[in-house]
Amino acid sequence: MSDFCRAQVDPHCEQWEKDEVLPREIFSAAGKVGLMGMLAPQEFGGLGLSFVAYIAALREVARHYASLALNLATHNSLCIGQILAFGSTAQKERCLPHLARGEWLSAWALTEPAAGSDCGSMETAAAQKKGGWELNRHKTFTTQGGRGDILVVIAGTGTKADGAKELSAFLVDKDQVRTVRKIPTYGMRASDTSELLFEHS
């Protein structure tokens, strides 16, 4: 891990921060040493690390460059983690090998202009249509949102018996998402933080 960071991250991170972009090549390189699939089981091309070992690896990357560590955390914990916990067998077989090898980048779209992790005010909604689901509305502050090949999108799908929103997670391909803009940030500028629009996605 340290050798990877010293050789492939340290010489370039200052320029990446100035350019406000992480090149796709660094994710491909990270995939070759297992960083893109730390939590994914070995059967899907991952390392199958324990959560403690995963956190130790993230801390080492963050010691060298926080922007990259942030993207690795989102990719591994939120996206791969969500697919592992709740995805169907077909979804796991389709997505996890590509994600673990760094061939695909992922994003997890939760936050909205008026809703955060509490989700009570979430406006993004999914309606069941013939042959699938349709998503509409707006997400913001989505890490890797503009560059992710596959997105895990949280949307309302109805109301539960107690009156609370029923929320579901959807796997959405990048061609079904419109990127509104890359949001400027004061720190970790190379990490892509995007505003997204879903229109009949």
Short mmCIF file of C-alpha atoms in Angstrom, two decimals:
data_model
loop_
_atom_site.label_atom_id
_atom_site.label_comp_id
_atom_site.label_asym_id
_atom_site.label_seq_id
_atom_site.Cartn_x
_atom_site.Cartn_y
_atom_site.Cartn_z
CA MET A 1 0.00 0.00 0.00
CA SER A 2 2.71 2.46 0.98
CA ASP A 3 4.78 1.49 -2.05
CA PHE A 4 1.81 2.08 -4.34
CA CYS A 5 1.15 5.50 -2.86
CA ARG A 6 4.79 6.56 -2.96
CA ALA A 7 5.21 5.46 -6.56
CA GLN A 8 1.88 6.38 -8.15
CA VAL A 9 0.21 8.97 -5.92
CA ASP A 10 2.79 11.15 -4.18
CA PRO A 11 4.50 12.45 -7.36
CA HIS A 12 1.20 13.59 -8.89
CA CYS A 13 -1.23 14.54 -6.13
CA GLU A 14 -0.29 18.24 -6.00
CA GLN A 15 -1.00 18.60 -9.71
CA TRP A 16 -4.23 16.61 -9.45
CA GLU A 17 -5.41 18.96 -6.73
CA LYS A 18 -4.59 21.99 -8.88
CA ASP A 19 -6.36 20.47 -11.88
CA GLU A 20 -9.29 19.39 -9.66
CA VAL A 21 -9.44 15.95 -11.22
CA LEU A 22 -8.27 12.42 -10.49
CA PRO A 23 -7.22 10.70 -13.73
CA ARG A 24 -9.00 7.49 -14.63
CA GLU A 25 -5.61 5.76 -14.76
CA ILE A 26 -5.10 6.03 -11.00
CA PHE A 27 -8.27 4.02 -10.41
CA SER A 28 -7.14 1.38 -12.90
CA ALA A 29 -3.80 1.20 -11.09
CA ALA A 30 -5.56 1.04 -7.72
CA GLY A 31 -7.67 -1.83 -9.03
CA LYS A 32 -4.55 -3.82 -9.90
CA VAL A 33 -3.38 -3.72 -6.26
CA GLY A 34 -6.84 -4.47 -4.86
CA LEU A 35 -7.80 -1.02 -3.59
CA MET A 36 -10.98 -0.87 -5.68
CA GLY A 37 -12.35 -4.13 -4.27
CA MET A 38 -11.15 -4.23 -0.69
CA LEU A 39 -14.49 -5.41 0.72
CA ALA A 40 -15.60 -7.48 -2.28
CA PRO A 41 -15.23 -11.26 -1.86
CA GLN A 42 -12.44 -12.98 -3.75
CA GLU A 43 -14.99 -14.82 -5.90
CA PHE A 44 -15.80 -11.43 -7.47
CA GLY A 45 -12.17 -10.38 -7.86
CA GLY A 46 -11.89 -8.50 -4.57
CA LEU A 47 -9.60 -8.86 -1.58
CA GLY A 48 -12.31 -9.82 0.92
CA LEU A 49 -10.70 -7.76 3.69
CA SER A 50 -12.17 -7.44 7.15
CA PHE A 51 -13.55 -4.00 7.92
CA VAL A 52 -10.66 -3.34 10.30
CA ALA A 53 -8.10 -4.14 7.59
CA TYR A 54 -10.07 -2.03 5.11
CA ILE A 55 -10.01 1.00 7.43
CA ALA A 56 -6.27 0.56 7.95
CA ALA A 57 -5.73 0.56 4.18
CA LEU A 58 -7.88 3.69 3.76
CA ARG A 59 -5.95 5.48 6.49
CA GLU A 60 -2.70 4.74 4.72
CA VAL A 61 -4.00 6.12 1.43
CA ALA A 62 -5.42 9.19 3.21
CA ARG A 63 -2.02 9.81 4.80
CA HIS A 64 -0.71 10.31 1.27
CA TYR A 65 -3.72 11.90 -0.43
CA ALA A 66 -7.18 12.51 1.03
CA SER A 67 -8.97 13.08 -2.30
CA LEU A 68 -8.14 9.58 -3.47
CA ALA A 69 -9.01 8.05 -0.10
CA LEU A 70 -12.43 9.72 -0.21
CA ASN A 71 -13.20 8.20 -3.60
CA LEU A 72 -11.97 4.78 -2.52
CA ALA A 73 -14.17 4.94 0.59
CA THR A 74 -17.28 5.84 -1.41
CA HIS A 75 -16.56 3.17 -4.02
CA ASN A 76 -15.89 0.39 -1.50
CA SER A 77 -18.19 1.14 1.45
CA LEU A 78 -21.21 2.82 -0.04
CA CYS A 79 -21.42 1.27 -3.49
CA ILE A 80 -19.82 -2.15 -3.31
CA GLY A 81 -21.11 -2.45 0.26
CA GLN A 82 -24.68 -1.68 -0.82
CA ILE A 83 -24.55 -4.18 -3.67
CA LEU A 84 -23.08 -6.85 -1.39
CA ALA A 85 -25.73 -6.30 1.27
CA PHE A 86 -28.82 -5.91 -0.88
CA GLY A 87 -28.05 -6.70 -4.53
CA SER A 88 -29.43 -9.70 -6.34
CA THR A 89 -27.15 -12.48 -7.51
CA ALA A 90 -27.39 -11.15 -11.06
CA GLN A 91 -26.48 -7.61 -9.94
CA LYS A 92 -23.47 -8.86 -7.99
CA GLU A 93 -22.25 -10.95 -10.91
CA ARG A 94 -22.71 -8.07 -13.33
CA CYS A 95 -21.20 -5.26 -11.27
CA LEU A 96 -18.76 -6.48 -8.63
CA PRO A 97 -15.98 -7.87 -10.86
CA HIS A 98 -15.83 -4.64 -12.90
CA LEU A 99 -15.90 -2.49 -9.75
CA ALA A 100 -13.32 -4.58 -7.90
CA ARG A 101 -10.86 -4.44 -10.81
CA GLY A 102 -11.27 -0.69 -11.22
CA GLU A 103 -12.79 -1.04 -14.68
CA TRP A 104 -15.91 0.75 -13.46
CA LEU A 105 -16.15 3.71 -11.09
CA SER A 106 -19.17 3.99 -8.84
CA ALA A 107 -21.16 6.72 -7.09
CA TRP A 108 -23.73 6.72 -4.30
CA ALA A 109 -26.43 9.36 -4.75
CA LEU A 110 -28.28 10.25 -1.57
CA THR A 111 -27.96 13.96 -0.76
CA GLU A 112 -30.37 16.51 -2.22
CA PRO A 113 -30.70 20.29 -1.87
CA ALA A 114 -33.22 19.84 0.96
CA ALA A 115 -32.37 16.34 2.22
CA GLY A 116 -29.30 14.71 3.70
CA SER A 117 -28.73 11.50 5.60
CA ASP A 118 -31.98 11.96 7.53
CA CYS A 119 -33.85 11.40 4.20
CA GLY A 120 -37.12 12.77 5.58
CA SER A 121 -37.35 15.52 2.98
CA MET A 122 -36.16 13.46 0.03
CA GLU A 123 -37.86 14.45 -3.21
CA THR A 124 -36.26 12.00 -5.65
CA ALA A 125 -38.91 9.43 -6.38
CA ALA A 126 -39.12 6.19 -8.31
CA ALA A 127 -42.31 5.02 -9.95
CA GLN A 128 -42.84 1.51 -11.24
CA LYS A 129 -43.48 1.42 -14.95
CA LYS A 130 -43.98 -1.41 -17.39
CA GLY A 131 -40.66 -3.24 -17.54
CA GLY A 132 -38.93 -1.37 -14.73
CA TRP A 133 -38.72 1.78 -12.64
CA GLU A 134 -38.48 5.47 -13.54
CA LEU A 135 -36.54 7.98 -11.41
CA ASN A 136 -37.04 11.72 -11.34
CA ARG A 137 -35.60 14.74 -9.48
CA HIS A 138 -32.32 16.07 -8.25
CA LYS A 139 -29.22 14.95 -6.31
CA THR A 140 -26.28 17.03 -5.13
CA PHE A 141 -22.88 16.55 -3.45
CA THR A 142 -22.51 13.13 -5.07
CA THR A 143 -18.94 11.86 -4.89
CA GLN A 144 -17.91 10.54 -8.33
CA GLY A 145 -21.39 11.44 -9.57
CA GLY A 146 -20.15 12.89 -12.83
CA ARG A 147 -17.72 10.07 -13.55
CA GLY A 148 -19.33 6.97 -12.12
CA ASP A 149 -20.12 4.18 -14.58
CA ILE A 150 -22.76 2.83 -12.21
CA LEU A 151 -24.62 4.74 -9.51
CA VAL A 152 -26.49 3.56 -6.45
CA VAL A 153 -29.39 6.03 -6.21
CA ILE A 154 -31.63 6.33 -3.17
CA ALA A 155 -35.22 7.28 -4.00
CA GLY A 156 -38.65 7.25 -2.43
CA THR A 157 -40.91 4.42 -3.55
CA GLY A 158 -43.98 5.04 -1.43
CA THR A 159 -45.13 5.43 2.16
CA LYS A 160 -44.84 2.87 4.95
CA ALA A 161 -47.65 1.95 7.33
CA ASP A 162 -46.35 4.40 9.95
CA GLY A 163 -46.41 7.27 7.45
CA ALA A 164 -42.63 7.40 6.92
CA LYS A 165 -41.15 7.45 3.44
CA GLU A 166 -40.30 4.10 1.95
CA LEU A 167 -36.82 4.36 0.44
CA SER A 168 -35.20 2.02 -2.06
CA ALA A 169 -31.79 1.80 -3.73
CA PHE A 170 -31.50 1.57 -7.51
CA LEU A 171 -28.56 0.70 -9.73
CA VAL A 172 -28.47 3.28 -12.51
CA ASP A 173 -26.10 3.30 -15.49
CA LYS A 174 -24.28 6.56 -16.24
CA ASP A 175 -26.08 7.09 -19.56
CA GLN A 176 -29.35 7.48 -17.62
CA VAL A 177 -28.06 10.40 -15.55
CA ARG A 178 -27.52 14.05 -16.48
CA THR A 179 -24.60 15.78 -14.76
CA VAL A 180 -25.53 19.39 -14.04
CA ARG A 181 -22.10 20.50 -12.82
CA LYS A 182 -19.02 19.65 -10.80
CA ILE A 183 -19.42 21.42 -7.46
CA PRO A 184 -16.34 23.43 -6.39
CA THR A 185 -15.00 22.47 -2.97
CA TYR A 186 -12.52 24.10 -0.57
CA GLY A 187 -10.67 20.87 0.13
CA MET A 188 -10.13 17.55 -1.64
CA ARG A 189 -10.71 19.39 -4.91
CA ALA A 190 -9.61 16.52 -7.13
CA SER A 191 -12.49 14.42 -5.87
CA ASP A 192 -15.45 14.76 -8.22
CA THR A 193 -18.40 16.17 -6.27
CA SER A 194 -21.35 16.55 -8.63
CA GLU A 195 -24.90 17.76 -8.96
CA LEU A 196 -27.11 15.33 -10.88
CA LEU A 197 -30.49 15.33 -12.54
CA PHE A 198 -32.73 12.33 -13.09
CA GLU A 199 -35.35 12.83 -15.76
CA HIS A 200 -37.37 9.68 -16.46
CA SER A 201 -34.20 7.69 -15.78
#
